[in-house]
Amino acid sequence: MTNLIVSRRCNQHCSYCFALDQPGADPSEDYISLDDFDQRLDYLDRSEITQARFLGGEPTLHPQFPELVRRARARGKTIVVFSNGLIPEAALNALEDLSPAECGVVMNCTGPANLRKLTALSRLGTRAQPGCNIYHLGQDLNRYIPLVNESGCKRALRIGLAQPVLGGKNAYLPAKYYNQVGDQVAHFALHAAAEGIKVEFDCGFVRCMFSPDALNQLVEIGADIGWHCSPVIDVDIDGRAFHCFPLAKKYWLELEPQTTAGDLRESFFAQTAVYRQFGIFRECLDCSSFHEKSCSGGCLANIMRYFTIKSFQIVL
Amino acid sequence: MVEEQRGTTVILDNLESAVWKWFALAYSFDDVLDFVQAFLNQPRETVRLRLDEILSKWLSLGLLVVAGAA
């Protein structure tokens, strides 16, 4: 998979956001050009990727968003959009024109309830599902159940843990709170399952944040948890491909005319291999799940924070 | 500690971790000697030998290089 960044502009300002918020001096650089987008589609074709995943900023702010969708559909791609839900009318219409089989929207609904988001979720129906990012203790997850019930969207919720951006200053959930959040998430997932809502987990979760009982219950309800750090590559509008947003400032490669997603993943795995020997906790080194590779030990960006490289001189 | 160019990793625990941080904070060798002496509560010459041992280990692991060396 690969996410295509089509807009650096966003109409929200979330403290935990790990997307690069670096609009160029020239406003035209905030959005991908149609020619460059065609090149991204070429990249997806030669990588045999059937999804066109739109990322931002807020991707639907692209002034030619309907045309981007049309071009991706013309290549037979399924459309996936990661949106904050504050979607311009033209973009919303373009998405409504597609069937749920042709299009999926993951709508970030973290934060206070918003009528505009609820309306977009309702209009998109089963094309859309809400998502939330946990970035501090005490976030109320139960409020997403009525949101799903009332909007008539897909009966699923995607949960992510906000991770630190290397070299950035975003808000994120420190690993010391993982156990508390694990209890809360597991309890919520069971509650949601009882309501017929599936909880999907983003990357960065670790097994030890859940009690053994909670882990068994999550397995029983068919929770799909990303225990592995297997990067979904992001490609920025300037043609830089990076491992993922949290590591964007450290690991990136230019997208060359022949590059495939497989090439990029191989390079990024090689570059990060040295850090993959560790986990977010000291205990990972003695953990059987970590050694058996059934748990990657958490987000690499979180792990790498412990390895701040400082150059210094010792004068004897 | 990760030495990225060689792809090696070293775990610095306890005293070694503290010594690394003190040097990274630009304390002089003599300052660090004082800190380690306070930390270990041992005679200065014993502490100097311990510090020499740590620096030699870091040199052999490639975490430190001698300035001007090829």
Coordinates of C-alpha atoms in Angstrom, one line a residue:
Chain A
M1 CA 0.0 0.0 0.0
T2 CA 1.0 3.6 -0.5
N3 CA -0.7 6.8 0.6
L4 CA -0.6 9.7 -1.9
I5 CA -0.4 13.1 -0.3
V6 CA -2.4 15.4 -2.6
S7 CA -2.7 18.4 -0.3
R8 CA -0.5 19.9 2.3
R9 CA -3.3 22.3 3.4
C10 CA -5.6 21.4 6.2
N11 CA -8.6 23.1 7.6
Q12 CA -8.1 21.8 11.1
H13 CA -5.1 22.2 13.5
C14 CA -4.8 19.1 15.6
S15 CA -2.1 19.1 18.3
Y16 CA -1.4 15.4 17.7
C17 CA -1.2 15.6 13.9
F18 CA 1.9 13.8 12.5
A19 CA 1.4 15.1 9.0
L20 CA 4.0 17.6 7.8
D21 CA 2.6 21.0 8.0
Q22 CA 5.0 22.7 5.8
P23 CA 3.3 24.5 3.0
G24 CA 5.6 25.8 0.3
A25 CA 6.1 29.5 -0.3
D26 CA 4.3 29.2 -3.6
P27 CA 0.6 28.4 -2.8
S28 CA 0.5 26.1 -5.9
E29 CA 2.9 23.8 -4.1
D30 CA 0.3 23.0 -1.5
Y31 CA -1.5 20.8 -3.9
I32 CA -0.3 18.1 -6.2
S33 CA -0.5 18.9 -9.9
L34 CA -2.5 16.7 -12.3
D35 CA 0.7 15.7 -14.1
D36 CA 2.4 14.6 -10.9
F37 CA -0.8 12.8 -9.9
D38 CA -0.7 10.9 -13.1
Q39 CA 2.9 9.9 -12.3
R40 CA 1.8 8.7 -8.9
L41 CA -0.8 6.5 -10.6
D42 CA 1.9 5.2 -12.9
Y43 CA 3.8 4.3 -9.7
L44 CA 0.8 2.5 -8.3
D45 CA 0.3 0.6 -11.6
R46 CA 3.9 -0.6 -11.8
S47 CA 3.7 -1.6 -8.0
E48 CA 0.5 -3.5 -8.8
I49 CA -1.4 -1.5 -6.1
T50 CA -5.1 -1.4 -6.7
Q51 CA -6.0 1.3 -4.1
A52 CA -5.5 5.0 -4.5
R53 CA -5.2 6.2 -1.0
F54 CA -5.6 10.0 -0.6
L55 CA -3.8 11.7 2.3
G56 CA -3.1 15.3 3.4
G57 CA -3.2 17.8 5.0
E58 CA -6.9 17.5 4.1
P59 CA -6.9 15.7 0.7
T60 CA -10.4 16.9 -0.2
L61 CA -9.3 20.5 -0.1
H62 CA -7.5 19.9 -3.4
P63 CA -9.3 22.3 -5.9
Q64 CA -9.4 19.5 -8.4
F65 CA -10.2 16.6 -6.1
P66 CA -13.1 15.3 -8.2
E67 CA -10.7 15.2 -11.2
L68 CA -8.1 13.3 -9.1
V69 CA -10.8 10.8 -8.2
R70 CA -11.9 10.5 -11.8
R71 CA -8.4 9.8 -13.0
A72 CA -7.8 7.2 -10.3
R73 CA -11.1 5.5 -11.1
A74 CA -10.2 5.5 -14.8
R75 CA -7.1 3.4 -13.9
G76 CA -9.4 1.0 -12.0
K77 CA -8.3 2.0 -8.5
T78 CA -10.4 1.7 -5.4
I79 CA -10.5 5.1 -3.7
V80 CA -9.6 5.5 0.0
V81 CA -9.6 8.9 1.5
F82 CA -8.2 9.9 4.9
S83 CA -10.2 13.0 5.8
N84 CA -11.0 15.2 8.8
G85 CA -14.6 15.3 7.6
L86 CA -14.6 19.0 6.8
I87 CA -15.1 18.2 3.1
P88 CA -15.9 20.8 0.5
E89 CA -19.2 20.2 -1.3
A90 CA -17.7 19.3 -4.7
A91 CA -15.4 16.7 -3.2
L92 CA -18.3 15.3 -1.1
N93 CA -20.4 15.0 -4.3
A94 CA -17.6 13.2 -6.1
L95 CA -17.4 10.6 -3.3
E96 CA -21.1 10.2 -3.2
D97 CA -21.1 9.4 -6.9
L98 CA -19.1 6.3 -6.1
S99 CA -20.4 3.1 -4.7
P100 CA -19.3 1.8 -1.3
A101 CA -17.3 -0.9 -3.2
E102 CA -15.4 1.8 -5.1
C103 CA -14.7 4.1 -2.3
G104 CA -13.9 4.2 1.4
V105 CA -13.4 7.3 3.7
V106 CA -11.8 7.1 7.1
M107 CA -13.0 10.2 8.8
N108 CA -11.0 11.4 11.8
C109 CA -13.6 12.3 14.4
T110 CA -11.2 12.9 17.3
G111 CA -12.3 15.9 19.3
P112 CA -15.6 17.6 20.0
A113 CA -18.7 16.6 18.1
N114 CA -19.0 18.6 14.9
L115 CA -22.3 18.9 12.9
R116 CA -20.5 19.3 9.6
K117 CA -18.6 16.0 10.2
L118 CA -21.8 14.2 11.2
T119 CA -23.5 15.4 8.1
A120 CA -20.6 14.3 5.9
L121 CA -20.6 10.9 7.6
S122 CA -24.4 10.5 7.1
R123 CA -24.2 11.5 3.4
L124 CA -21.4 9.1 2.7
G125 CA -23.2 6.3 4.5
T126 CA -21.4 2.9 4.4
R127 CA -18.6 4.5 2.3
A128 CA -17.3 6.1 5.5
Q129 CA -16.2 5.1 8.9
P130 CA -15.1 7.2 11.8
G131 CA -11.6 7.1 13.2
C132 CA -10.0 8.5 16.4
N133 CA -6.5 9.1 17.6
I134 CA -5.7 8.6 21.3
Y135 CA -3.2 11.2 22.4
H136 CA -4.0 11.6 26.1
L137 CA -5.5 9.7 28.9
G138 CA -9.2 9.9 29.6
Q139 CA -10.5 10.3 26.0
D140 CA -14.1 9.2 25.8
L141 CA -14.4 6.3 23.2
N142 CA -18.0 5.5 24.0
R143 CA -19.2 8.6 22.2
Y144 CA -18.3 6.9 18.9
I145 CA -21.0 4.3 19.3
P146 CA -24.0 6.7 19.0
L147 CA -22.0 8.5 16.2
V148 CA -22.0 5.3 14.2
N149 CA -25.6 4.4 15.1
E150 CA -27.0 7.8 14.2
S151 CA -25.0 8.5 11.0
G152 CA -25.7 5.2 9.3
C153 CA -22.0 4.9 8.3
K154 CA -20.1 1.7 8.1
R155 CA -20.2 -0.1 11.4
A156 CA -16.5 0.1 12.2
L157 CA -14.2 2.4 14.1
R158 CA -10.5 2.8 13.4
I159 CA -8.4 3.6 16.5
G160 CA -4.9 4.9 16.4
L161 CA -2.3 5.8 19.0
A162 CA -0.8 9.2 18.4
Q163 CA 2.9 8.7 17.9
P164 CA 5.8 11.2 18.2
V165 CA 7.1 12.7 15.0
L166 CA 10.9 12.4 15.1
G167 CA 12.2 16.0 15.2
G168 CA 8.6 17.3 15.6
K169 CA 6.6 18.7 18.5
N170 CA 3.2 17.0 18.1
A171 CA 1.2 15.7 21.1
Y172 CA 1.4 12.0 21.5
L173 CA 0.6 9.3 24.0
P174 CA 3.6 8.4 26.1
A175 CA 4.3 4.7 26.4
K176 CA 4.0 4.8 30.1
Y177 CA 0.2 5.3 29.6
Y178 CA -0.2 2.3 27.3
N179 CA -1.4 -0.1 30.0
Q180 CA -4.2 2.3 31.1
V181 CA -5.2 3.0 27.5
G182 CA -5.0 -0.8 26.7
D183 CA -7.6 -1.5 29.4
Q184 CA -9.9 1.2 28.2
V185 CA -9.6 0.2 24.5
A186 CA -10.2 -3.5 25.2
H187 CA -13.3 -2.7 27.3
F188 CA -14.6 -0.3 24.6
A189 CA -13.9 -2.9 21.8
L190 CA -16.0 -5.5 23.6
H191 CA -18.8 -2.9 24.2
A192 CA -18.6 -1.9 20.5
A193 CA -18.7 -5.6 19.3
A194 CA -21.9 -6.1 21.4
E195 CA -23.4 -3.2 19.3
G196 CA -22.2 -4.8 16.1
I197 CA -19.4 -2.3 15.6
K198 CA -16.0 -3.6 14.6
V199 CA -13.0 -1.9 16.1
E200 CA -9.9 -1.7 13.8
F201 CA -6.5 -0.9 15.2
D202 CA -3.9 1.2 13.6
C203 CA -0.2 0.4 13.9
G204 CA 1.8 1.0 17.1
F205 CA -0.2 -1.2 19.5
V206 CA 1.8 -3.6 21.6
R207 CA 0.6 -6.9 23.2
C208 CA 1.6 -6.0 26.7
M209 CA -0.7 -3.0 26.9
F210 CA -3.5 -5.5 27.2
S211 CA -4.1 -8.0 30.0
P212 CA -4.0 -11.7 28.9
D213 CA -7.8 -11.9 29.4
A214 CA -8.4 -8.7 27.4
L215 CA -6.1 -10.1 24.6
N216 CA -8.1 -13.3 24.4
Q217 CA -11.4 -11.4 24.3
L218 CA -10.0 -9.2 21.5
V219 CA -9.1 -12.3 19.5
E220 CA -12.5 -13.8 20.1
I221 CA -14.3 -10.7 18.7
G222 CA -11.9 -10.8 15.7
A223 CA -10.1 -7.6 16.4
D224 CA -7.5 -6.9 13.7
I225 CA -4.6 -5.4 15.5
G226 CA -1.4 -4.2 13.7
W227 CA 1.2 -5.7 15.9
H228 CA 3.8 -5.2 13.2
C229 CA 5.6 -2.2 11.9
S230 CA 5.1 -2.7 8.2
P231 CA 5.1 0.8 6.7
V232 CA 2.5 2.0 4.4
I233 CA 4.7 4.3 2.3
D234 CA 3.6 7.9 2.0
V235 CA 4.5 9.9 -1.1
D236 CA 4.5 13.7 -0.7
I237 CA 3.5 16.1 -3.4
D238 CA 7.1 16.9 -4.1
G239 CA 7.9 13.3 -5.0
R240 CA 9.6 12.3 -1.8
A241 CA 8.5 8.9 -0.5
F242 CA 8.9 8.2 3.2
H243 CA 8.6 5.3 5.6
C244 CA 5.7 6.9 7.4
F245 CA 4.9 10.4 8.7
P246 CA 6.5 9.9 12.1
L247 CA 9.8 9.1 10.4
A248 CA 9.4 11.4 7.5
K249 CA 12.2 13.8 8.5
K250 CA 14.7 10.9 8.8
Y251 CA 13.9 8.3 6.1
W252 CA 12.9 9.4 2.7
L253 CA 13.8 8.6 -0.9
E254 CA 13.1 10.4 -4.2
L255 CA 10.5 8.6 -6.2
E256 CA 12.3 7.7 -9.4
P257 CA 10.5 6.8 -12.7
Q258 CA 11.1 3.1 -12.2
T259 CA 10.7 2.9 -8.4
T260 CA 8.1 0.4 -7.1
A261 CA 6.6 0.2 -3.6
G262 CA 8.5 -3.1 -3.1
D263 CA 11.8 -1.3 -3.7
L264 CA 10.9 1.5 -1.3
R265 CA 9.9 -1.0 1.4
E266 CA 13.1 -2.9 1.1
S267 CA 15.2 0.2 1.4
F268 CA 13.2 1.5 4.4
F269 CA 13.5 -1.9 6.1
A270 CA 17.2 -2.0 5.6
Q271 CA 17.6 1.6 6.9
T272 CA 15.6 1.0 10.0
A273 CA 16.8 -2.6 10.7
V274 CA 19.2 -1.5 13.4
Y275 CA 16.4 0.0 15.5
R276 CA 14.0 -2.9 14.9
Q277 CA 16.1 -4.9 17.4
F278 CA 14.5 -2.9 20.2
G279 CA 11.0 -2.1 21.5
I280 CA 9.5 0.8 23.3
F281 CA 10.0 -0.8 26.6
R282 CA 13.3 -2.1 28.1
E283 CA 11.4 -5.4 28.8
C284 CA 10.9 -6.0 25.1
L285 CA 14.4 -7.4 25.0
D286 CA 13.3 -10.2 27.3
C287 CA 9.8 -10.7 25.8
S288 CA 9.0 -13.9 23.9
S289 CA 6.4 -12.1 21.7
F290 CA 9.0 -9.7 20.6
H291 CA 11.6 -12.4 19.8
E292 CA 9.0 -14.5 18.0
K293 CA 8.1 -11.4 16.0
S294 CA 4.5 -11.6 17.0
C295 CA 4.9 -8.1 18.3
S296 CA 7.2 -5.4 16.9
G297 CA 7.6 -3.6 20.2
G298 CA 5.6 -0.5 19.2
C299 CA 6.1 2.4 16.9
L300 CA 9.7 2.8 15.5
A301 CA 9.5 6.6 16.0
N302 CA 8.8 6.0 19.7
I303 CA 11.6 3.5 19.9
M304 CA 14.1 5.8 18.1
R305 CA 13.5 8.6 20.6
Y306 CA 15.6 6.6 23.0
F307 CA 18.5 6.6 20.6
T308 CA 19.2 10.3 20.3
I309 CA 22.5 10.5 18.5
K310 CA 24.6 13.3 20.0
S311 CA 28.0 14.2 18.6
F312 CA 30.4 15.4 21.2
Q313 CA 34.1 15.8 21.9
I314 CA 36.0 14.6 25.0
V315 CA 39.1 16.7 25.5
L316 CA 41.6 14.8 27.7
Chain B
M1 CA 23.1 3.6 21.6
V2 CA 23.0 3.0 17.9
E3 CA 26.0 3.5 15.6
E4 CA 24.0 3.9 12.4
Q5 CA 26.9 3.8 9.8
R6 CA 28.1 0.4 11.1
G7 CA 24.7 -0.8 12.0
T8 CA 25.8 -1.7 15.5
T9 CA 23.9 -1.3 18.7
V10 CA 25.2 -1.0 22.3
I11 CA 23.2 -0.8 25.4
L12 CA 24.6 1.7 27.9
D13 CA 23.3 1.0 31.4
N14 CA 23.7 2.8 34.7
L15 CA 27.1 4.5 35.0
E16 CA 27.9 4.2 31.3
S17 CA 24.6 5.8 30.4
A18 CA 25.2 8.7 32.8
V19 CA 28.8 9.2 31.6
W20 CA 27.6 9.4 28.0
K21 CA 25.0 12.0 28.9
W22 CA 27.5 14.1 30.9
F23 CA 29.9 14.2 28.0
A24 CA 27.0 14.9 25.5
L25 CA 26.1 17.8 27.8
A26 CA 29.7 19.1 27.2
Y27 CA 31.0 18.6 30.7
S28 CA 34.8 18.4 30.7
F29 CA 36.7 15.2 31.5
D30 CA 37.6 16.6 34.9
D31 CA 34.0 17.5 35.6
V32 CA 32.9 14.0 34.7
L33 CA 35.7 12.6 36.8
D34 CA 34.2 14.5 39.8
F35 CA 30.7 13.3 39.0
V36 CA 31.7 9.7 38.8
Q37 CA 33.7 10.0 42.0
A38 CA 30.6 11.3 43.7
F39 CA 28.5 8.6 42.1
L40 CA 30.8 5.7 43.0
N41 CA 32.2 7.1 46.2
Q42 CA 35.6 5.7 45.4
P43 CA 39.2 7.1 45.4
R44 CA 39.9 9.4 42.5
E45 CA 42.6 7.1 41.0
T46 CA 40.2 4.2 41.0
V47 CA 37.5 6.3 39.3
R48 CA 40.0 7.5 36.7
L49 CA 40.8 3.8 35.8
R50 CA 37.1 3.0 35.6
L51 CA 36.5 6.0 33.3
D52 CA 39.5 5.0 31.1
E53 CA 38.0 1.5 30.9
I54 CA 34.7 2.9 29.7
L55 CA 36.3 5.2 27.1
S56 CA 38.5 2.3 25.8
K57 CA 35.4 0.2 25.5
W58 CA 33.6 2.9 23.5
L59 CA 36.6 3.4 21.3
S60 CA 36.7 -0.4 20.5
L61 CA 33.0 -0.4 19.8
G62 CA 33.4 2.5 17.4
L63 CA 31.1 4.8 19.5
L64 CA 34.1 7.2 19.9
V65 CA 36.8 8.0 17.4
V66 CA 40.1 9.7 18.2
A67 CA 40.2 13.1 16.6
G68 CA 42.6 13.3 13.7
A69 CA 43.0 9.5 13.5
A70 CA 42.6 8.0 10.0

